[in-house]
Structure formats: C-alpha cells, structure tokens
CSV table of C-alpha atoms in Angstrom, one decimal:
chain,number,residue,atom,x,y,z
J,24,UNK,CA,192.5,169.4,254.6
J,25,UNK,CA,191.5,165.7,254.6
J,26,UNK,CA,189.7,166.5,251.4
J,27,UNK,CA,193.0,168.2,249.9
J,28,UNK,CA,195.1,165.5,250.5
J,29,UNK,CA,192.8,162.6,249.4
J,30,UNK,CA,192.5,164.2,246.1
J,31,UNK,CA,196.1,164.7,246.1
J,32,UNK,CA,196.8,160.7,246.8
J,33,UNK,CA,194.4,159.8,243.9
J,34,UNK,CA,196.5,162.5,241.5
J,35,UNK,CA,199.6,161.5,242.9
J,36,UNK,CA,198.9,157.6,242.4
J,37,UNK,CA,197.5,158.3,238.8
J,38,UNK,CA,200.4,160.3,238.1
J,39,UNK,CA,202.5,157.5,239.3
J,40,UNK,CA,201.2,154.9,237.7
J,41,UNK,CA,204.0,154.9,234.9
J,42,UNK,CA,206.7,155.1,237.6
J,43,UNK,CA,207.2,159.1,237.9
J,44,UNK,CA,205.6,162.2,238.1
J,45,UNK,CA,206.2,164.2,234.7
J,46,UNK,CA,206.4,167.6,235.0
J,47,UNK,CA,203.8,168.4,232.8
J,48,UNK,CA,201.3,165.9,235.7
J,49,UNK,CA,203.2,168.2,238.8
J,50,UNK,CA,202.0,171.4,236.8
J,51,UNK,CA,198.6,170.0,236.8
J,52,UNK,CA,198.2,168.7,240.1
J,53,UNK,CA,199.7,172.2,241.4
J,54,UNK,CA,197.0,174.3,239.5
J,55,UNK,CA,194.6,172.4,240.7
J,56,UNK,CA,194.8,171.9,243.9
J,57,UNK,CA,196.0,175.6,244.5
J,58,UNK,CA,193.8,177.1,242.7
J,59,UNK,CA,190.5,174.5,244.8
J,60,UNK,CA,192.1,174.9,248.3
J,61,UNK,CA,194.0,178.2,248.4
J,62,UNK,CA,197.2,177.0,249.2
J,63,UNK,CA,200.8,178.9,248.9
J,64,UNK,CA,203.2,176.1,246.6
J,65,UNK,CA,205.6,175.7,249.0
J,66,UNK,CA,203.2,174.1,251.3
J,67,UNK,CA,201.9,172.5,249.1
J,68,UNK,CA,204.9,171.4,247.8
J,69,UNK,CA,205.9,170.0,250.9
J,70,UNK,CA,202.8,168.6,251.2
J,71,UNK,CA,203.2,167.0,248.0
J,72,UNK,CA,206.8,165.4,248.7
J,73,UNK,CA,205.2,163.8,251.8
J,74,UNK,CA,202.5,162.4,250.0
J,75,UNK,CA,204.3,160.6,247.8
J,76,UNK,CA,206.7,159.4,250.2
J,77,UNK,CA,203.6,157.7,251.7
J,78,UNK,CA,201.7,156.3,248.5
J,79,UNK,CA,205.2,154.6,247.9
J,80,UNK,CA,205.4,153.4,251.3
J,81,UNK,CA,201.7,151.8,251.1
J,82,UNK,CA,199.5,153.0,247.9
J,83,UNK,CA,196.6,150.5,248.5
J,84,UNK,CA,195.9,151.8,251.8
J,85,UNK,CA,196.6,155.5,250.8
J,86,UNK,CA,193.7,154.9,248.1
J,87,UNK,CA,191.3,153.4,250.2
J,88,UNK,CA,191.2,156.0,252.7
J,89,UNK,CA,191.3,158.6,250.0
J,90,UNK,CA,188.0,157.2,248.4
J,91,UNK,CA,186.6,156.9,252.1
J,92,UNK,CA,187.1,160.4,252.6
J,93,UNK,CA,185.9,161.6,249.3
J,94,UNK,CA,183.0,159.1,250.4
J,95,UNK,CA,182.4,161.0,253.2
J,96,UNK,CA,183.1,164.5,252.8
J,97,UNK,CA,182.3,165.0,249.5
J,98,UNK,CA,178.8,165.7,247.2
J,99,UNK,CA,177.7,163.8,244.4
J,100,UNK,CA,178.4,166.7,241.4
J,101,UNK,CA,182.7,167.1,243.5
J,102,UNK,CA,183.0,163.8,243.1
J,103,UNK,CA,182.3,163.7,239.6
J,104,UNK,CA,184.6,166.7,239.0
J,105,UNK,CA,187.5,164.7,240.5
J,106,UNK,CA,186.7,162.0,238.3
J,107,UNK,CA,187.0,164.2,235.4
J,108,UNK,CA,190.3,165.6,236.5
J,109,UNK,CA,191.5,162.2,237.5
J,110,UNK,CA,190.5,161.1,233.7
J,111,UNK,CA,192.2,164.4,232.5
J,112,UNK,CA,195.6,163.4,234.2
J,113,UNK,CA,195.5,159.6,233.4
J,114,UNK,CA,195.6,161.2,229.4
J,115,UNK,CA,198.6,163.3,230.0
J,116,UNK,CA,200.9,160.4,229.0
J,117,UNK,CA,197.9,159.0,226.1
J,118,UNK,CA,198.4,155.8,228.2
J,119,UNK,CA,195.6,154.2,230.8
J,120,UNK,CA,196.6,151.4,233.1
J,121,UNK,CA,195.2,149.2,235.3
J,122,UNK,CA,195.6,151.2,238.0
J,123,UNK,CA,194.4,154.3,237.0
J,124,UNK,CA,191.3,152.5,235.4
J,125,UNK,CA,190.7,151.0,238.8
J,126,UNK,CA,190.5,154.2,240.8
J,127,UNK,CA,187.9,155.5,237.9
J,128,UNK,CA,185.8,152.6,238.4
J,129,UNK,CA,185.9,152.6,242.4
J,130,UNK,CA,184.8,156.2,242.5
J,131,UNK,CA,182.4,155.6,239.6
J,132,UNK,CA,181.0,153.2,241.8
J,133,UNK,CA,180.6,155.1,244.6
J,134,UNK,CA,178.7,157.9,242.7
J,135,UNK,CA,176.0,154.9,241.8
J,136,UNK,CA,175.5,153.7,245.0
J,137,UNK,CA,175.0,157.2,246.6
C-alpha cells in the first residue's frame, strides 16, 4: 500500500503540475494503478481524492516521502518503469515543467546511486 500510494503522489503531483488533473491524466493514473495493484475504482477513487487533498496541503513533503519509499521498497528495473510512466504522463499536455523535470531527475538519481 505504501508503494501504491507513493506512485500515486508522484502521478498526482505530475499531473498537477499545470494546476489540474485532466481527464485524459485521471484515465491514465486509474489504468495504471488498477491494473498494478488490483484495486476496485471506488477505492481507489477515494484514495485518489485524499491524495490530492494532501499534495495540495504540502507537495514537497508528499514527494519526498514518496521517493523514500520507492527508495526503499522498490527494485532497480520498478523504478525505472515508474520513471517511464511518470515521463509518459508529464507528455499528456506536450508541456514539461520544472516540476515534473525535478521528480525525473530525483528518481533518475536514485537509480545511479543504487
């Protein structure tokens, strides 16, 4: 679970980054995560509400535990396919911020230093 809802954060922050989630990034985050963790969508969806309730209350923290946990909890190669689909929703809106570039580059840099 702590795994679920760190990649959540970084999806949710990424998906953020240009003020709202688009329907198009919700659909996306949904597939994945269901489809990864076997959850029904209405937890998940509640999940999902509470999340982003919390990034907004205090993202840099949110983010920093999130790459902790993926630190943690997480191989080399499932790090590296979060990356991928955190590059793959960052092009949804053909726009990458700073933000978005930053998470890339912190979990890039955890991947060379493990």
């Amino acid at each position: 679970m702590r795994i679920r809802t760190a990649i959540m954060t970084l999806f949710n922050v990424i998906a953020l980054a240009d003020g709202k989630v688009t329907e198009d990034e919700e659909k996306m985050i949904f597939d994945v995560l269901s489809t990864q963790f076997h959850i029904s969508e209405q937890n998940l969806h509640s999940e999902f509400e509470k999340n982003l309730k919390q990034i907004q209350d205090n993202a840099p923290e949110m983010i920093k535990e999130a790459v902790f946990v993926l630190r943690e909890e997480c191989s080399a190669e499932e790090v590296k396919d979060v990356i991928n689909l955190l590059k793959d929703l960052s092009l949804t809106d053909n726009n990458l911020d700073r933000r978005e570039m930053m998470i890339i580059e912190m979990l890039e840099q955890l991947l060379a230093t493990s």
